[in-house]
Short mmCIF file of C-alpha atoms in Angstrom, two decimals:
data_model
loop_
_atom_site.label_atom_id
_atom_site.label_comp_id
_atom_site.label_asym_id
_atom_site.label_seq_id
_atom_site.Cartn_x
_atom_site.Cartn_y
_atom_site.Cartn_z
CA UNK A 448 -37.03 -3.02 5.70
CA UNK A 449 -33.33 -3.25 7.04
CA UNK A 450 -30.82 -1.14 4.67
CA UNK A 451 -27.57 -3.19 3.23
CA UNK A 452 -25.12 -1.90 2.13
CA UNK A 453 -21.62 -3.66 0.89
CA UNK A 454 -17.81 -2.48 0.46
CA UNK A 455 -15.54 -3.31 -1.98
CA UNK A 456 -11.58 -2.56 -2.13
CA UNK A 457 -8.93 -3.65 -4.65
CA UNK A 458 -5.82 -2.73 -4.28
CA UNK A 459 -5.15 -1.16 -8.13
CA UNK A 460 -6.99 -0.35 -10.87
CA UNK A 461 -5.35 -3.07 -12.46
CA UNK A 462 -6.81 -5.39 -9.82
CA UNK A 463 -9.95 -7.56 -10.75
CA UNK A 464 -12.88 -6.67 -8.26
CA UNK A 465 -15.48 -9.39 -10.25
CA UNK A 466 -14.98 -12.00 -7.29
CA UNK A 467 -16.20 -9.59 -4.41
CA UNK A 468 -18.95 -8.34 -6.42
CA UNK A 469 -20.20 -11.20 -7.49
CA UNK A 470 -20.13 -12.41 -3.52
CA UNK A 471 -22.22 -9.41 -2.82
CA UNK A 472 -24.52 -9.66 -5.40
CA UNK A 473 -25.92 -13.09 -3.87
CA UNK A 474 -26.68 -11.06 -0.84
CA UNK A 475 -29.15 -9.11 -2.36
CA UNK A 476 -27.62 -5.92 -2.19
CA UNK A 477 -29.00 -2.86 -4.33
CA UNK A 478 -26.35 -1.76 -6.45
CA UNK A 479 -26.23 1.72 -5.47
CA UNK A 480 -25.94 0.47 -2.16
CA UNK A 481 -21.90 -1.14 -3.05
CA UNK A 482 -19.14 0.79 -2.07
CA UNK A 483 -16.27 -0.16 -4.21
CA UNK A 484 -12.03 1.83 -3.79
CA UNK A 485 -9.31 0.74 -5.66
CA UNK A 486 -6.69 1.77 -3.34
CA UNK A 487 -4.27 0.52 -0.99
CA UNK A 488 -5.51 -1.36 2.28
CA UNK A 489 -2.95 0.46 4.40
CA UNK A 490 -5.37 2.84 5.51
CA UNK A 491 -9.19 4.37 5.83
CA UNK A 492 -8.49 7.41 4.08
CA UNK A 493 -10.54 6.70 0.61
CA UNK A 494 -13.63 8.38 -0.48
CA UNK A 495 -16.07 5.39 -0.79
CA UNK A 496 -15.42 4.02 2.17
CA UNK A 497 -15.61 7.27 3.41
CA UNK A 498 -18.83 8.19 1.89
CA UNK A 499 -19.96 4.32 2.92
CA UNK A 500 -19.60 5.46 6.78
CA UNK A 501 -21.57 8.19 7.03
CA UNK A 502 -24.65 5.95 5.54
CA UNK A 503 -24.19 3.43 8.34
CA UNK A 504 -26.47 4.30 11.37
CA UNK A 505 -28.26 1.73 13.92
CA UNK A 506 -30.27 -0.61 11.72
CA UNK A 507 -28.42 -1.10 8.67
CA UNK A 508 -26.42 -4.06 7.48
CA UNK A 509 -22.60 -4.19 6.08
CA UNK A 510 -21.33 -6.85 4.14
CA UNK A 511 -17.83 -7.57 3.29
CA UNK A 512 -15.68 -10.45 1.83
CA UNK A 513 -13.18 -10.36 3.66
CA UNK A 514 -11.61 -8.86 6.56
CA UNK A 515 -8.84 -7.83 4.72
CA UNK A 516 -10.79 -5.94 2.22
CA UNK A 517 -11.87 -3.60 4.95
CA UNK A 518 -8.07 -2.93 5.13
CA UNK A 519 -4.54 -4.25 6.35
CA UNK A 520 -3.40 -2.41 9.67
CA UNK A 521 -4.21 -4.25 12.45
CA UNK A 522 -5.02 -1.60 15.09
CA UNK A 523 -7.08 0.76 12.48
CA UNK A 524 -9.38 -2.56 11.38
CA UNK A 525 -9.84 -2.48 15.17
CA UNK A 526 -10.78 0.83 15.47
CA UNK A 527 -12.55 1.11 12.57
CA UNK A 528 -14.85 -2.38 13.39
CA UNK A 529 -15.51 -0.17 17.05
CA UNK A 530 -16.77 2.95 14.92
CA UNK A 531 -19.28 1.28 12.52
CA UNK A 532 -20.70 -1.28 15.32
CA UNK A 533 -20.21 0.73 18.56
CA UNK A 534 -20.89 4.30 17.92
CA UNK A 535 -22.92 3.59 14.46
CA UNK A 536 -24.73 0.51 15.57
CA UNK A 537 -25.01 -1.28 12.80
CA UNK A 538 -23.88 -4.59 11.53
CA UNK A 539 -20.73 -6.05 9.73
CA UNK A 540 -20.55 -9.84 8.17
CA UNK A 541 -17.53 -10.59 6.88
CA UNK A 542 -18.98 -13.69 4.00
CA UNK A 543 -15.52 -15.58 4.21
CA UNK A 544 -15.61 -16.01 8.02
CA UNK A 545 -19.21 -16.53 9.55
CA UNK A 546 -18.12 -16.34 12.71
CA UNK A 547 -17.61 -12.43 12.30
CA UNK A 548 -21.71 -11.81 12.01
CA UNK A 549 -22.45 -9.24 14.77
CA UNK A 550 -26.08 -9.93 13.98
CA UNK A 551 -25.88 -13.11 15.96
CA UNK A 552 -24.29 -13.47 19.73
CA UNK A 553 -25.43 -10.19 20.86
CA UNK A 554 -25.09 -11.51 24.35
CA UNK A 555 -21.63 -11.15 26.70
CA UNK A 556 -20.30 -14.32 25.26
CA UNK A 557 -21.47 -13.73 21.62
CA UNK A 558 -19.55 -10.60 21.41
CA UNK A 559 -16.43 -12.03 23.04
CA UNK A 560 -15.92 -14.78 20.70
CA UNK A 561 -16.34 -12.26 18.12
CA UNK A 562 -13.58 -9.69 19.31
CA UNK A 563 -11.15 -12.48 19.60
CA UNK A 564 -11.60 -13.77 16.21
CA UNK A 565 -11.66 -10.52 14.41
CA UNK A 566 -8.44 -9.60 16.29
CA UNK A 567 -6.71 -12.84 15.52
CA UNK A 568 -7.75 -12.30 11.41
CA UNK A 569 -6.41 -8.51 11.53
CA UNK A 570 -3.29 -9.38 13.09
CA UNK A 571 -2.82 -12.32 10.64
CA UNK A 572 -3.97 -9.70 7.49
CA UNK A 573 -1.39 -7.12 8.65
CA UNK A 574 1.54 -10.24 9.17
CA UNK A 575 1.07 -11.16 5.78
CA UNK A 576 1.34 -7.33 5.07
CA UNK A 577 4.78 -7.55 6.41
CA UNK A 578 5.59 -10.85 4.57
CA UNK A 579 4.64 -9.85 1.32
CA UNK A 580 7.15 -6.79 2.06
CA UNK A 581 9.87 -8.79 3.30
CA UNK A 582 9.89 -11.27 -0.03
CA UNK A 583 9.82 -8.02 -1.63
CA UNK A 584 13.15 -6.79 -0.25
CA UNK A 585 14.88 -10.20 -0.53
CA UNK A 586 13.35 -10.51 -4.04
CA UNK A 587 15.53 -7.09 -5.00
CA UNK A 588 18.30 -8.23 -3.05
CA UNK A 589 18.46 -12.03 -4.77
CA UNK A 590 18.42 -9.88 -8.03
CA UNK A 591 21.18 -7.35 -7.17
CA UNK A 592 23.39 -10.54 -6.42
CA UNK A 593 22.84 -11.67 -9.94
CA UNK A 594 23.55 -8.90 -11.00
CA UNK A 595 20.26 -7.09 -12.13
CA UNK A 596 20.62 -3.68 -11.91
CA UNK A 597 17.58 -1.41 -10.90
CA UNK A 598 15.94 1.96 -11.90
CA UNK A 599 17.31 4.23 -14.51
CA UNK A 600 20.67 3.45 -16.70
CA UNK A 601 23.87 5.82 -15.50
CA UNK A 602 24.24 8.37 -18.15
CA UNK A 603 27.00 8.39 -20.45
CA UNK A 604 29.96 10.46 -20.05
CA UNK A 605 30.13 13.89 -22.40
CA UNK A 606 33.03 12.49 -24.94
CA UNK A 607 35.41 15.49 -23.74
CA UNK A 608 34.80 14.25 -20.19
CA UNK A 609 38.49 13.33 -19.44
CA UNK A 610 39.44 16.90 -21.01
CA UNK A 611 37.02 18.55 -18.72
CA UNK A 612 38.16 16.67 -16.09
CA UNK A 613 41.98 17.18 -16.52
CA UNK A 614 41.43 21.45 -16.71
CA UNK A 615 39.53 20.87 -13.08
CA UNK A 616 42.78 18.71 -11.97
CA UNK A 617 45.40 21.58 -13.04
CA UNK A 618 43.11 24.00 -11.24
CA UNK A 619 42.06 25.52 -14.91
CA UNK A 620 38.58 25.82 -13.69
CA UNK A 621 36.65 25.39 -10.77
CA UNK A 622 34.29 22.21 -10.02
CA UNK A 623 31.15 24.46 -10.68
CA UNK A 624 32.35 25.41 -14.20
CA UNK A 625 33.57 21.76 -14.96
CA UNK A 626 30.08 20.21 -14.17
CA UNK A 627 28.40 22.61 -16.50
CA UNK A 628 30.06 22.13 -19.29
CA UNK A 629 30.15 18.32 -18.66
CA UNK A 630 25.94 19.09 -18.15
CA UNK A 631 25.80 17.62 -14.39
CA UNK A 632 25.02 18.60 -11.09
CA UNK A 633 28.04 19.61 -8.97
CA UNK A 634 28.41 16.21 -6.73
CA UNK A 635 27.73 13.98 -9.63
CA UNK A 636 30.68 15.84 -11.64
CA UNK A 637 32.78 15.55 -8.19
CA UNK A 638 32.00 11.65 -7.58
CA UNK A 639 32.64 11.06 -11.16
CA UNK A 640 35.74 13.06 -11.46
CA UNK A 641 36.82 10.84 -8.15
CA UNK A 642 36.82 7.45 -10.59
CA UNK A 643 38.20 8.92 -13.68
CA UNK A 644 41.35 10.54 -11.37
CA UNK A 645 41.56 6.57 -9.76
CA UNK A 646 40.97 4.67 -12.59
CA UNK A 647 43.81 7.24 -14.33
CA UNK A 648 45.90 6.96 -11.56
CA UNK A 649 46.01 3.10 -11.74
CA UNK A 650 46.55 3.67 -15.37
CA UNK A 651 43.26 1.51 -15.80
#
């Protein structure tokens, strides 16, 4: 009896898995038998899949969702698809796309037809890779123009700052000195000391 085995990858542990399992689960899959990560796609370096690999031999049966499930760069899903059905032998079917069903088309043409259409999905899974990042970036850059500010607040000045800061000016005490007692590192004391001497200067 052929062996089946299935894969399953969110990308969080916040991320709801329910919709690929129950997929699998109509393909008759022994339980044991699903591989499941919650990582990133970006890569193959995650211990299921992994472990999932070195089950795979000539014979056995993989099922996946979705091509992007198996992952997101282009050239690795590519080398990765070559590993499990070239130098493993077994078989992939990706449910959301019957064309990718290596179990079928085993001739010349079969496999051709096959190549191009898993190459044409991986490059459209890693564009929409670079999409999501791009809307990312102008996301954070839309919000910086209105005026949202990100990470941490600035820390508030020690109340004797301007003291502090006027000793360093008459050469009282050195930089080094100034920023510890003000409880800063050096260049933060030095760029800060920068406004207060401006904003002083244009008596602001």
């Amino acid at each position: 009896m052929q062996e089946i085995y299935g894969y399953v990858r969110v990308s969080t542990r916040e991320q709801n898995e329910d919709r690929q399992m129950l997929a699998l689960g109509e393909m008759s899959i022994p339980e044991e038998n699903i591989y499941m990560d919650k990582l990133s796609g970006k890569d193959f370096h995650r211990p299921m899949y992994q472990k999932l690999l070195k089950r795979l031999r000539a014979g056995t049966l993989l099922y996946i969702k979705s091509i992007d499930r198996l992952g997101r760069n282009y050239e690795e899903i590519l080398e990765q698809w070559r590993i499990i059905t070239k130098d493993k032998k077994a078989d992939i079917v990706v449910l959301d796309m019957p064309l990718l069903d290596t179990r079928r088309g085993k001739d010349l043409m079969g496999t051709f037809l096959s190549d191009i259409v898993l190459q044409v999905l991986s490059f459209v899974a890693e564009n929409e890779r670079g999409n999501i990042r791009q809307r990312q970036r102008e996301g954070i850059e839309a919000a910086k123009l209105r005026g949202v500010r990100f990470g941490r607040p600035p820390r508030p000045l020690p109340e004797d700052f301007g003291q502090i800061c006027g000793r360093w000016i008459a050469g009282e005490i050195s930089g080094t000195r100034a920023a510890a007692l003000c409880d800063m590192p050096v260049p933060t004391f030095y760029r800060k000391a920068e406004i207060y001497k401006r904003k002083e200067e244009e008596g602001v």
